[in-house]
Tab-separated table of C-alpha atoms and ligand atoms in Angstrom:
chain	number	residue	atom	x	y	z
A	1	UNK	CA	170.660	-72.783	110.337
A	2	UNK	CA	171.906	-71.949	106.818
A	3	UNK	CA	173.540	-73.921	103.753
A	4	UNK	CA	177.681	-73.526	104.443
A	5	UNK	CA	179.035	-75.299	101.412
A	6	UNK	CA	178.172	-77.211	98.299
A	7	UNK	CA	180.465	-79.764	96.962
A	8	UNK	CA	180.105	-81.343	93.873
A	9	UNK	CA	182.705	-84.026	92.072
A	10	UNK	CA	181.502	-85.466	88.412
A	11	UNK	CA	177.954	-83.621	89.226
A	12	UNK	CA	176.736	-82.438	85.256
A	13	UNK	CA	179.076	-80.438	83.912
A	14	UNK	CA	181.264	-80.162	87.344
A	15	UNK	CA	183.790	-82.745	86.314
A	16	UNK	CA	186.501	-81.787	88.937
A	17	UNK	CA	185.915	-81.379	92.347
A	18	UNK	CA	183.879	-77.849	92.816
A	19	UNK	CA	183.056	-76.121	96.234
A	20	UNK	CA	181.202	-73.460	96.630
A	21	UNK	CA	181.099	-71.520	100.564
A	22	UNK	CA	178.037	-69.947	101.053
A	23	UNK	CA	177.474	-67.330	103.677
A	24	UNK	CA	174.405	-66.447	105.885
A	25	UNK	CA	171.806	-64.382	103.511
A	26	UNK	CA	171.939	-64.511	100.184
A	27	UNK	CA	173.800	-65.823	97.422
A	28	UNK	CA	173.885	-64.565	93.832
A	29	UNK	CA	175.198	-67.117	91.130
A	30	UNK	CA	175.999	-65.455	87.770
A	31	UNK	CA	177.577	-66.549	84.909
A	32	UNK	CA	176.951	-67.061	80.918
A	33	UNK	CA	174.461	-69.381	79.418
A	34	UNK	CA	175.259	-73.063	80.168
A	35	UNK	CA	177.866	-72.594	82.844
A	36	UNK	CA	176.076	-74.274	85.481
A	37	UNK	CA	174.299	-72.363	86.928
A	38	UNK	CA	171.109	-74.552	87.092
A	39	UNK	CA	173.284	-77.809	87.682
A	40	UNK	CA	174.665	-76.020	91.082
A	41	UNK	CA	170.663	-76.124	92.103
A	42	UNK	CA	170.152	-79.468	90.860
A	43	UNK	CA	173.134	-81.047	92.782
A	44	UNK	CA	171.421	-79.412	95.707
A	45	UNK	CA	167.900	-81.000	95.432
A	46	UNK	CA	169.615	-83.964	94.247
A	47	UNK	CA	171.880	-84.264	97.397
A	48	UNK	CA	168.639	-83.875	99.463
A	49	UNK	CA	167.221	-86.305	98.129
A	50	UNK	CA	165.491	-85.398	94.761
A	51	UNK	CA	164.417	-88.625	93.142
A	52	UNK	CA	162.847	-87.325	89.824
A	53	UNK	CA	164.937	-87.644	86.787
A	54	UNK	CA	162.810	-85.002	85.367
A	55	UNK	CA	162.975	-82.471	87.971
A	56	UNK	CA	166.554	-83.188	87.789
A	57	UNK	CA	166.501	-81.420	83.660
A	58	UNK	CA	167.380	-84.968	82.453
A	59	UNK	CA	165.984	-87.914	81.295
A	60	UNK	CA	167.435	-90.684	83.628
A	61	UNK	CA	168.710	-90.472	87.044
A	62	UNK	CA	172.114	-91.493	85.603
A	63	UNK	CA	172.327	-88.254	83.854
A	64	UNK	CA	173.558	-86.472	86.858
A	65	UNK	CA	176.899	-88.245	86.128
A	66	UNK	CA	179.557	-86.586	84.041
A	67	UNK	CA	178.922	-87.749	80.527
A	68	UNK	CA	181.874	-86.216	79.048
A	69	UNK	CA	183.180	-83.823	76.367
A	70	UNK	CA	185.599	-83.497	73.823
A	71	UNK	CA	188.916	-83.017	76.063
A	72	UNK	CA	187.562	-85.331	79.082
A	73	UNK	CA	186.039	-88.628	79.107
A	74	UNK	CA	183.137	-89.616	81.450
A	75	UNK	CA	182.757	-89.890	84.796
A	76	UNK	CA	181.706	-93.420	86.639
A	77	UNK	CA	179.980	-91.524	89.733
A	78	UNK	CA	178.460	-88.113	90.715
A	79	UNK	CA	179.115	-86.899	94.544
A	80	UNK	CA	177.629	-83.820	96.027
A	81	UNK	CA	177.819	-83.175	99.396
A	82	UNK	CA	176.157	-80.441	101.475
A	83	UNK	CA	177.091	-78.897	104.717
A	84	UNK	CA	174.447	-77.422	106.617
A	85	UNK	CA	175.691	-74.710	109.486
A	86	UNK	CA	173.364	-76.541	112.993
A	87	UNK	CA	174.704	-74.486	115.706
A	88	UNK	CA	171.215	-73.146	116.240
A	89	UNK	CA	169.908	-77.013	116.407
A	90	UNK	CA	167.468	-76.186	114.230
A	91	UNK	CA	168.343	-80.288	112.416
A	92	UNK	CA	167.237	-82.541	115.320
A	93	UNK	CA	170.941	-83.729	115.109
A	94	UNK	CA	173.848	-83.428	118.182
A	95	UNK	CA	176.389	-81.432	115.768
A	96	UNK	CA	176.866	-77.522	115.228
A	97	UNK	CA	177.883	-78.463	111.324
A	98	UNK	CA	175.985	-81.721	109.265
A	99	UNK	CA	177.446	-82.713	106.693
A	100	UNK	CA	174.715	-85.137	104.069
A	101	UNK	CA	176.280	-86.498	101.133
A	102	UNK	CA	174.680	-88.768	97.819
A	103	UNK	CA	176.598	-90.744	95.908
A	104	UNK	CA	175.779	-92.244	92.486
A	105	UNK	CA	177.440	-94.998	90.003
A	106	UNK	CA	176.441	-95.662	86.344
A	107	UNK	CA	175.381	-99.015	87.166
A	108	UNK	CA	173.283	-98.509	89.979
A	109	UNK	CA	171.493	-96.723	93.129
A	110	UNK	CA	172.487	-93.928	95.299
A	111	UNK	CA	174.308	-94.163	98.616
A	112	UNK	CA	173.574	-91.124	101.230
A	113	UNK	CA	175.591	-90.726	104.177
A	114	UNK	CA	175.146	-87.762	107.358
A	115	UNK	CA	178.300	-86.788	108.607
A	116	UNK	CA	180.370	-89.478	106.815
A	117	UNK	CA	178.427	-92.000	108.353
A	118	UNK	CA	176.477	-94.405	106.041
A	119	UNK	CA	172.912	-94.162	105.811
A	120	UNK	CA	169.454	-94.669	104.376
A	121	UNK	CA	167.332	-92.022	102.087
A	122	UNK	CA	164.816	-92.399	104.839
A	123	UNK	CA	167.233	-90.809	106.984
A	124	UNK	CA	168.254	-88.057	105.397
A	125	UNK	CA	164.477	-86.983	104.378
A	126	UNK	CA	163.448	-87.331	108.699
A	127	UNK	CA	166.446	-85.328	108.969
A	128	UNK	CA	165.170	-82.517	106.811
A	129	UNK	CA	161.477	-82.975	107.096
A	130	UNK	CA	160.649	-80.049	110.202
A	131	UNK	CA	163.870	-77.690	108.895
A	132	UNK	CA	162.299	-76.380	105.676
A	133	UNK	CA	164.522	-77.127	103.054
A	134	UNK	CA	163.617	-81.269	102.545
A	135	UNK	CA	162.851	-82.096	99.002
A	136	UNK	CA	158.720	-81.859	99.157
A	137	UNK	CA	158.899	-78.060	100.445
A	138	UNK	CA	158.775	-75.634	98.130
A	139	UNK	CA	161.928	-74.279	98.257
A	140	UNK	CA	163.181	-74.545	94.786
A	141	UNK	CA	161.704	-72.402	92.337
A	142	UNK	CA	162.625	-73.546	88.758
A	143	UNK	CA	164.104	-71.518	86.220
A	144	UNK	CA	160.769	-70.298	84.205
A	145	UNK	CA	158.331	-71.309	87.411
A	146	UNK	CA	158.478	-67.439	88.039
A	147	UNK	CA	157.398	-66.178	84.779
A	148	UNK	CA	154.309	-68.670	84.666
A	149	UNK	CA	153.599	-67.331	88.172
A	150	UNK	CA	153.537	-64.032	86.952
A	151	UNK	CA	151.894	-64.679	83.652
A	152	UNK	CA	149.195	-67.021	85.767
A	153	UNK	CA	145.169	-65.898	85.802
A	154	UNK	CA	143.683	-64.611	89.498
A	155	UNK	CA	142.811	-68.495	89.405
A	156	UNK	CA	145.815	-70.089	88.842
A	157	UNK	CA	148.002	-68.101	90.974
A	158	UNK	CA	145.968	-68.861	93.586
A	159	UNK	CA	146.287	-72.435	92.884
A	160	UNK	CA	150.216	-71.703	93.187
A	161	UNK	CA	149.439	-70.177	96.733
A	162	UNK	CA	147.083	-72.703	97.971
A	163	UNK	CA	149.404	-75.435	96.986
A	164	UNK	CA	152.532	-74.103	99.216
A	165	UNK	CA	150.083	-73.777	101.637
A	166	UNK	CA	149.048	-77.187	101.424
A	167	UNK	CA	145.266	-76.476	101.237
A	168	UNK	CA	145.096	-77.829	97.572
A	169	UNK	CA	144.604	-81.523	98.327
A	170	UNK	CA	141.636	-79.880	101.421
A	171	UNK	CA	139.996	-78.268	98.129
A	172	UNK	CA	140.177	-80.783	95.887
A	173	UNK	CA	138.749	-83.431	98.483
A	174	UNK	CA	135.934	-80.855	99.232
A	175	UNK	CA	135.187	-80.455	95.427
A	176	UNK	CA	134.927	-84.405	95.062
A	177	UNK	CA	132.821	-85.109	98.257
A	178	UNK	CA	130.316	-82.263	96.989
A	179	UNK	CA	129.940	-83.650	93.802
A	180	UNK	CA	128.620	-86.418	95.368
B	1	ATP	P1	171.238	-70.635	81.604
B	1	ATP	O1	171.788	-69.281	81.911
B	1	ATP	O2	170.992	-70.815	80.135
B	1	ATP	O3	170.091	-71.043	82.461
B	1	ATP	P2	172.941	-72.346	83.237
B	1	ATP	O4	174.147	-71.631	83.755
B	1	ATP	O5	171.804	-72.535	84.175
B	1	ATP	O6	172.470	-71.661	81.876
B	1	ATP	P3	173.092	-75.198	83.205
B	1	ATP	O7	171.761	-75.605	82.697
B	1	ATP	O8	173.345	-75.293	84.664
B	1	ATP	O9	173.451	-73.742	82.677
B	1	ATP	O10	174.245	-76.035	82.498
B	1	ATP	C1	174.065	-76.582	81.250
B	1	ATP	C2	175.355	-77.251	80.834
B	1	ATP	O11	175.604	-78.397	81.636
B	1	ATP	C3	175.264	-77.725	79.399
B	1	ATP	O12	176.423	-77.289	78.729
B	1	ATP	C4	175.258	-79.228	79.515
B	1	ATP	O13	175.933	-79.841	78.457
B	1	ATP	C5	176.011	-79.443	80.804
B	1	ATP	N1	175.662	-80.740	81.377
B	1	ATP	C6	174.465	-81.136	81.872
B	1	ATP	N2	174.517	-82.416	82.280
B	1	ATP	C7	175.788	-82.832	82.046
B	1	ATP	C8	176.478	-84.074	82.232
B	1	ATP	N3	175.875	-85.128	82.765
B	1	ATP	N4	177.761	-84.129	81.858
B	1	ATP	C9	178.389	-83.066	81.320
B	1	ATP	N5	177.815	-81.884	81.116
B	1	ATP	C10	176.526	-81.760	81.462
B	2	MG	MG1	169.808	-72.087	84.136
């Protein structure tokens, strides 16, 4: 399994339609301060299902949405659609290629769809949940995450490590039962 394309239509600053093909291994993104680099990982947490204005960099979830700039007016709705290569089967889905898609208007909620086919949130988060890359995994390490990482006390980093590993909420439970 691996991420095939990214396609993102009045997405932040990606007025036009954008796509980007993405190969097995890695990908580097590069480019000058403020061209999007950030808003390219943001449309893909926010196609998966991100619901957190703030982990989003704005302040409302309508901010995804093209507001506009001097030569182009705004945008009425954000798309970004992700195709996800499944020939391995790796999604519990019956197609070599899935294709999820979220779509948002100004004056109201989002509308997710798997392979052009209309569907729930729900959905698309059972789809991910056992594949690694669903919205509550820690796949998406923010732009200044790494540097508190590496600045972090003993302590705190391994705070960092026991929370991917899930042990966190074990500890804290253990902490609060012995205080009793
Ligand atoms: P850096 O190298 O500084 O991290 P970056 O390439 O990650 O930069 P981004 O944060 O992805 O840059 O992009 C920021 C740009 O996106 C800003 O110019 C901002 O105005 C623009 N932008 C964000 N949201 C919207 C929106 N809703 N409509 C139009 N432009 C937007
Ligand atoms: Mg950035």
């Amino acid at each position: 399994m691996y991420l095939k394309s990214l396609t993102l239509r009045g997405f932040k600053s990606f007025a036009s339609a954008t796509t980007l093909q993405l190969e097995p291994g890695i990908t580097c993104i590069v480019g000058p301060n403020g061209s999007g680099k950030s808003n390219v990982v943001d449309a893909l947490a926010w196609v998966m299902g991100e619901q957190g204005a703030k982990s989003l960099r704005g302040g409302k979830m309508e901010d995804v949405i093209f507001a506009g700039t001097s030569g182009r007016p705004p945008l009425g709705r954000a798309e970004v659609a992700l195709t996800i290569d499944n020939a391995d089967g790796a999604l519990p889905i019956e197609y070599a290629e899935v294709t999820i898609s979220r779509t948002m208007f100004r004056n109201g909620g989002s509308e997710y769809a798997i392979n052009g086919q209309s569907c729930r949130l729900l959905d698309v988060q059972e789809l991910l949940s056992d594949s690694g890359i669903g919205r509550e995994m820690h796949v998406i390490v923010g732009q200044g995450q790494l540097d508190s990482i590496l600045h972090a006390t003993p302590e705190d980093r391994r705070g960092f490590i026991e929370e991917a590993a899930g042990v966190l909420k074990h500890r804290k439970r253990k902490e609060k039962a012995l205080r009793k």
